[in-house]
Amino acid sequence: MYYVYVLRSVVDSRYYIGFSADLRKRVANHNAGLNQATKAGLPWELLYYEAFQNELAARRREQKLKQFGKRWAELKKRIDPNNA
């Protein structure tokens, strides 16, 4: 299984979109400060994730969300209506 996930920083409400084959370990790594992109926003909370059968589908979804277009705007409204 592969996952696309959305994290939100507890301290400054920034979002992070990522991809992983091991979601629990990946979120733990973010909160341990092991990722440069998320080190400054500790701690992070997992807001949302989607599971995929194959890596290619998950990576495509991650890229679409990272374009911050309509797909991201709609997802953001669903998962975090106060910050949409």
Short mmCIF file of N, CA, C and O in Angstrom, two decimals:
data_model
loop_
_atom_site.label_atom_id
_atom_site.label_comp_id
_atom_site.label_asym_id
_atom_site.label_seq_id
_atom_site.Cartn_x
_atom_site.Cartn_y
_atom_site.Cartn_z
N MET A 1 0.84 -1.17 0.00
CA MET A 1 0.00 0.00 0.00
C MET A 1 0.89 1.24 0.00
O MET A 1 1.95 1.26 0.63
N TYR A 2 0.45 2.27 -0.67
CA TYR A 2 1.16 3.54 -0.73
C TYR A 2 0.20 4.64 -0.31
O TYR A 2 -1.01 4.54 -0.54
N TYR A 3 0.73 5.68 0.29
CA TYR A 3 -0.11 6.71 0.87
C TYR A 3 0.31 8.11 0.42
O TYR A 3 1.51 8.41 0.33
N VAL A 4 -0.68 8.94 0.21
CA VAL A 4 -0.49 10.37 0.04
C VAL A 4 -1.12 10.98 1.28
O VAL A 4 -2.23 10.60 1.67
N TYR A 5 -0.41 11.90 1.91
CA TYR A 5 -0.90 12.42 3.18
C TYR A 5 -0.75 13.94 3.25
O TYR A 5 0.03 14.55 2.53
N VAL A 6 -1.54 14.53 4.15
CA VAL A 6 -1.48 15.97 4.40
C VAL A 6 -1.23 16.16 5.89
O VAL A 6 -1.97 15.63 6.73
N LEU A 7 -0.18 16.90 6.20
CA LEU A 7 0.14 17.26 7.57
C LEU A 7 -0.14 18.75 7.76
O LEU A 7 -0.06 19.53 6.81
N ARG A 8 -0.42 19.12 9.00
CA ARG A 8 -0.54 20.55 9.33
C ARG A 8 0.32 20.82 10.55
O ARG A 8 0.27 20.08 11.54
N SER A 9 1.09 21.89 10.48
CA SER A 9 1.93 22.29 11.61
C SER A 9 1.05 22.82 12.73
O SER A 9 0.18 23.67 12.50
N VAL A 10 1.27 22.33 13.93
CA VAL A 10 0.51 22.79 15.08
C VAL A 10 0.87 24.22 15.45
O VAL A 10 0.02 24.99 15.88
N VAL A 11 2.11 24.62 15.21
CA VAL A 11 2.56 25.95 15.63
C VAL A 11 2.22 27.07 14.66
O VAL A 11 1.95 28.19 15.07
N ASP A 12 2.24 26.79 13.36
CA ASP A 12 1.99 27.89 12.41
C ASP A 12 0.97 27.55 11.32
O ASP A 12 0.80 28.32 10.37
N SER A 13 0.30 26.42 11.44
CA SER A 13 -0.79 26.02 10.53
C SER A 13 -0.38 25.84 9.07
O SER A 13 -1.23 25.86 8.19
N ARG A 14 0.93 25.68 8.81
CA ARG A 14 1.36 25.37 7.44
C ARG A 14 0.96 23.95 7.10
O ARG A 14 0.78 23.12 7.98
N TYR A 15 0.86 23.67 5.81
CA TYR A 15 0.53 22.34 5.34
C TYR A 15 1.74 21.70 4.66
O TYR A 15 2.58 22.40 4.11
N TYR A 16 1.76 20.38 4.69
CA TYR A 16 2.78 19.63 3.99
C TYR A 16 2.10 18.44 3.34
O TYR A 16 1.34 17.71 4.00
N ILE A 17 2.35 18.23 2.06
CA ILE A 17 1.80 17.10 1.31
C ILE A 17 2.94 16.15 1.01
O ILE A 17 3.99 16.57 0.51
N GLY A 18 2.74 14.88 1.31
CA GLY A 18 3.80 13.91 1.09
C GLY A 18 3.29 12.57 0.60
O GLY A 18 2.08 12.35 0.47
N PHE A 19 4.24 11.68 0.38
CA PHE A 19 3.99 10.34 -0.15
C PHE A 19 4.84 9.36 0.64
O PHE A 19 5.97 9.68 0.99
N SER A 20 4.31 8.18 0.93
CA SER A 20 5.10 7.17 1.64
C SER A 20 4.49 5.79 1.49
O SER A 20 3.28 5.65 1.32
N ALA A 21 5.33 4.78 1.62
CA ALA A 21 4.86 3.41 1.67
C ALA A 21 4.61 2.99 3.13
O ALA A 21 3.93 2.01 3.38
N ASP A 22 5.15 3.74 4.08
CA ASP A 22 4.95 3.45 5.51
C ASP A 22 4.52 4.74 6.20
O ASP A 22 5.35 5.51 6.69
N LEU A 23 3.23 4.96 6.24
CA LEU A 23 2.68 6.23 6.72
C LEU A 23 3.04 6.50 8.18
O LEU A 23 3.47 7.62 8.51
N ARG A 24 2.89 5.55 9.05
CA ARG A 24 3.19 5.77 10.47
C ARG A 24 4.65 6.16 10.69
O ARG A 24 4.95 7.10 11.43
N LYS A 25 5.54 5.46 10.05
CA LYS A 25 6.96 5.76 10.19
C LYS A 25 7.28 7.14 9.62
O LYS A 25 8.06 7.90 10.20
N ARG A 26 6.67 7.48 8.50
CA ARG A 26 6.95 8.77 7.86
C ARG A 26 6.48 9.93 8.72
O ARG A 26 7.20 10.92 8.89
N VAL A 27 5.30 9.82 9.29
CA VAL A 27 4.80 10.89 10.16
C VAL A 27 5.69 11.00 11.40
O VAL A 27 6.02 12.10 11.84
N ALA A 28 6.10 9.87 11.95
CA ALA A 28 7.02 9.89 13.10
C ALA A 28 8.34 10.57 12.74
O ALA A 28 8.88 11.34 13.54
N ASN A 29 8.84 10.31 11.54
CA ASN A 29 10.08 10.97 11.09
C ASN A 29 9.90 12.48 10.98
O ASN A 29 10.81 13.24 11.34
N HIS A 30 8.76 12.91 10.45
CA HIS A 30 8.50 14.35 10.39
C HIS A 30 8.53 14.95 11.79
O HIS A 30 9.15 16.00 12.02
N ASN A 31 7.87 14.32 12.73
CA ASN A 31 7.79 14.86 14.08
C ASN A 31 9.08 14.70 14.88
O ASN A 31 9.25 15.36 15.91
N ALA A 32 9.98 13.88 14.40
CA ALA A 32 11.30 13.75 15.03
C ALA A 32 12.30 14.75 14.46
O ALA A 32 13.45 14.79 14.86
N GLY A 33 11.86 15.55 13.49
CA GLY A 33 12.73 16.55 12.89
C GLY A 33 13.69 15.99 11.87
O GLY A 33 14.71 16.61 11.57
N LEU A 34 13.39 14.83 11.31
CA LEU A 34 14.29 14.18 10.35
C LEU A 34 14.07 14.61 8.91
O LEU A 34 14.74 14.11 8.01
N ASN A 35 13.15 15.52 8.66
CA ASN A 35 12.87 16.00 7.31
C ASN A 35 13.13 17.50 7.28
O ASN A 35 12.51 18.25 8.04
N GLN A 36 14.03 17.95 6.41
CA GLN A 36 14.37 19.38 6.32
C GLN A 36 13.15 20.26 6.06
O GLN A 36 13.03 21.33 6.64
N ALA A 37 12.27 19.80 5.19
CA ALA A 37 11.12 20.62 4.80
C ALA A 37 10.13 20.85 5.93
O ALA A 37 9.41 21.85 5.94
N THR A 38 10.09 19.95 6.91
CA THR A 38 9.11 20.09 7.98
C THR A 38 9.73 20.32 9.35
O THR A 38 9.01 20.46 10.34
N LYS A 39 11.03 20.39 9.40
CA LYS A 39 11.73 20.54 10.68
C LYS A 39 11.30 21.79 11.44
O LYS A 39 11.14 21.77 12.66
N ALA A 40 11.07 22.89 10.74
CA ALA A 40 10.74 24.16 11.38
C ALA A 40 9.32 24.21 11.93
O ALA A 40 9.03 25.03 12.77
N GLY A 41 8.43 23.36 11.47
CA GLY A 41 7.03 23.47 11.88
C GLY A 41 6.60 22.50 12.96
O GLY A 41 5.40 22.29 13.15
N LEU A 42 7.54 21.90 13.66
CA LEU A 42 7.19 20.89 14.66
C LEU A 42 6.27 21.43 15.75
O LEU A 42 6.42 22.57 16.14
N PRO A 43 5.38 20.62 16.23
CA PRO A 43 4.98 19.29 15.77
C PRO A 43 3.95 19.37 14.64
O PRO A 43 3.32 20.40 14.42
N TRP A 44 3.80 18.24 13.95
CA TRP A 44 2.86 18.13 12.83
C TRP A 44 1.75 17.15 13.20
O TRP A 44 1.98 16.18 13.90
N GLU A 45 0.55 17.45 12.70
CA GLU A 45 -0.55 16.51 12.89
C GLU A 45 -1.00 15.99 11.54
O GLU A 45 -1.00 16.73 10.55
N LEU A 46 -1.35 14.73 11.50
CA LEU A 46 -1.85 14.11 10.28
C LEU A 46 -3.30 14.50 10.12
O LEU A 46 -4.14 14.17 10.96
N LEU A 47 -3.61 15.25 9.07
CA LEU A 47 -4.99 15.69 8.80
C LEU A 47 -5.74 14.72 7.91
O LEU A 47 -6.95 14.55 8.05
N TYR A 48 -5.02 14.10 6.97
CA TYR A 48 -5.70 13.36 5.92
C TYR A 48 -4.72 12.42 5.23
O TYR A 48 -3.54 12.73 5.15
N TYR A 49 -5.23 11.29 4.76
CA TYR A 49 -4.42 10.44 3.90
C TYR A 49 -5.31 9.65 2.96
O TYR A 49 -6.49 9.45 3.22
N GLU A 50 -4.73 9.25 1.85
CA GLU A 50 -5.38 8.40 0.87
C GLU A 50 -4.47 7.21 0.63
O GLU A 50 -3.25 7.36 0.57
N ALA A 51 -5.06 6.02 0.48
CA ALA A 51 -4.29 4.80 0.23
C ALA A 51 -4.43 4.40 -1.24
O ALA A 51 -5.51 4.53 -1.82
N PHE A 52 -3.34 3.90 -1.80
CA PHE A 52 -3.30 3.49 -3.20
C PHE A 52 -2.68 2.10 -3.31
O PHE A 52 -1.80 1.75 -2.54
N GLN A 53 -3.13 1.35 -4.29
CA GLN A 53 -2.62 0.01 -4.52
C GLN A 53 -1.21 0.02 -5.11
O GLN A 53 -0.44 -0.90 -4.89
N ASN A 54 -0.91 1.06 -5.89
CA ASN A 54 0.41 1.08 -6.52
C ASN A 54 1.09 2.44 -6.36
O ASN A 54 0.43 3.46 -6.17
N GLU A 55 2.39 2.41 -6.45
CA GLU A 55 3.20 3.60 -6.23
C GLU A 55 2.94 4.69 -7.26
O GLU A 55 2.87 5.88 -6.92
N LEU A 56 2.78 4.31 -8.50
CA LEU A 56 2.57 5.29 -9.56
C LEU A 56 1.31 6.12 -9.32
O LEU A 56 1.33 7.35 -9.44
N ALA A 57 0.23 5.48 -8.95
CA ALA A 57 -1.02 6.20 -8.68
C ALA A 57 -0.85 7.17 -7.51
O ALA A 57 -1.34 8.31 -7.56
N ALA A 58 -0.16 6.74 -6.47
CA ALA A 58 0.06 7.60 -5.30
C ALA A 58 0.93 8.80 -5.67
O ALA A 58 0.64 9.93 -5.28
N ARG A 59 1.98 8.57 -6.42
CA ARG A 59 2.86 9.69 -6.81
C ARG A 59 2.15 10.69 -7.72
O ARG A 59 2.36 11.89 -7.61
N ARG A 60 1.30 10.20 -8.59
CA ARG A 60 0.53 11.10 -9.46
C ARG A 60 -0.41 11.97 -8.63
O ARG A 60 -0.54 13.17 -8.87
N ARG A 61 -1.08 11.37 -7.66
CA ARG A 61 -1.98 12.13 -6.79
C ARG A 61 -1.21 13.17 -5.98
O ARG A 61 -1.64 14.31 -5.85
N GLU A 62 -0.07 12.78 -5.45
CA GLU A 62 0.75 13.72 -4.70
C GLU A 62 1.12 14.92 -5.56
O GLU A 62 1.01 16.07 -5.13
N GLN A 63 1.55 14.68 -6.78
CA GLN A 63 1.94 15.77 -7.67
C GLN A 63 0.77 16.69 -8.00
O GLN A 63 0.92 17.90 -8.05
N LYS A 64 -0.40 16.11 -8.20
CA LYS A 64 -1.59 16.93 -8.48
C LYS A 64 -1.91 17.83 -7.30
O LYS A 64 -2.23 19.01 -7.48
N LEU A 65 -1.83 17.30 -6.10
CA LEU A 65 -2.11 18.12 -4.91
C LEU A 65 -1.05 19.19 -4.71
O LEU A 65 -1.36 20.31 -4.30
N LYS A 66 0.20 18.87 -5.01
CA LYS A 66 1.28 19.83 -4.83
C LYS A 66 1.25 20.97 -5.85
O LYS A 66 1.96 21.96 -5.68
N GLN A 67 0.43 20.85 -6.85
CA GLN A 67 0.27 21.95 -7.80
C GLN A 67 -0.60 23.06 -7.21
O GLN A 67 -0.69 24.15 -7.76
N PHE A 68 -1.22 22.79 -6.06
CA PHE A 68 -2.03 23.75 -5.33
C PHE A 68 -3.13 24.39 -6.17
O PHE A 68 -3.43 25.55 -6.03
N GLY A 69 -3.71 23.62 -7.04
CA GLY A 69 -4.80 24.09 -7.88
C GLY A 69 -6.15 23.74 -7.28
O GLY A 69 -6.32 23.66 -6.06
N LYS A 70 -7.09 23.48 -8.16
CA LYS A 70 -8.46 23.20 -7.74
C LYS A 70 -8.56 21.95 -6.88
O LYS A 70 -9.32 21.91 -5.91
N ARG A 71 -7.80 20.92 -7.21
CA ARG A 71 -7.85 19.68 -6.42
C ARG A 71 -7.45 19.93 -4.96
O ARG A 71 -8.07 19.45 -4.03
N TRP A 72 -6.38 20.69 -4.77
CA TRP A 72 -5.93 21.02 -3.42
C TRP A 72 -6.97 21.89 -2.71
O TRP A 72 -7.28 21.68 -1.54
N ALA A 73 -7.52 22.88 -3.39
CA ALA A 73 -8.50 23.77 -2.78
C ALA A 73 -9.73 22.99 -2.31
O ALA A 73 -10.23 23.22 -1.19
N GLU A 74 -10.20 22.07 -3.12
CA GLU A 74 -11.37 21.27 -2.74
C GLU A 74 -11.05 20.35 -1.57
O GLU A 74 -11.85 20.21 -0.64
N LEU A 75 -9.91 19.72 -1.61
CA LEU A 75 -9.52 18.83 -0.51
C LEU A 75 -9.35 19.62 0.78
O LEU A 75 -9.80 19.21 1.84
N LYS A 76 -8.73 20.77 0.69
CA LYS A 76 -8.50 21.61 1.87
C LYS A 76 -9.82 22.02 2.51
O LYS A 76 -9.94 22.02 3.74
N LYS A 77 -10.83 22.32 1.71
CA LYS A 77 -12.15 22.67 2.25
C LYS A 77 -12.75 21.49 3.02
O LYS A 77 -13.39 21.69 4.05
N ARG A 78 -12.54 20.28 2.51
CA ARG A 78 -13.11 19.10 3.16
C ARG A 78 -12.41 18.74 4.45
O ARG A 78 -13.04 18.35 5.43
N ILE A 79 -11.09 18.85 4.47
CA ILE A 79 -10.34 18.36 5.64
C ILE A 79 -10.07 19.42 6.69
O ILE A 79 -9.84 19.09 7.85
N ASP A 80 -10.13 20.69 6.32
CA ASP A 80 -9.80 21.76 7.28
C ASP A 80 -10.61 23.00 6.94
O ASP A 80 -10.07 24.02 6.53
N PRO A 81 -11.93 22.95 7.14
CA PRO A 81 -12.80 24.05 6.71
C PRO A 81 -12.50 25.39 7.38
O PRO A 81 -12.74 26.43 6.79
N ASN A 82 -11.91 25.38 8.58
CA ASN A 82 -11.60 26.65 9.25
C ASN A 82 -10.43 27.38 8.62
O ASN A 82 -10.29 28.58 8.79
N ASN A 83 -9.57 26.66 7.91
CA ASN A 83 -8.40 27.27 7.28
C ASN A 83 -8.47 27.24 5.76
O ASN A 83 -7.46 27.42 5.10
N ALA A 84 -9.61 26.98 5.19
CA ALA A 84 -9.75 26.88 3.74
C ALA A 84 -9.72 28.22 3.12
O ALA A 84 -9.25 29.01 2.76
#
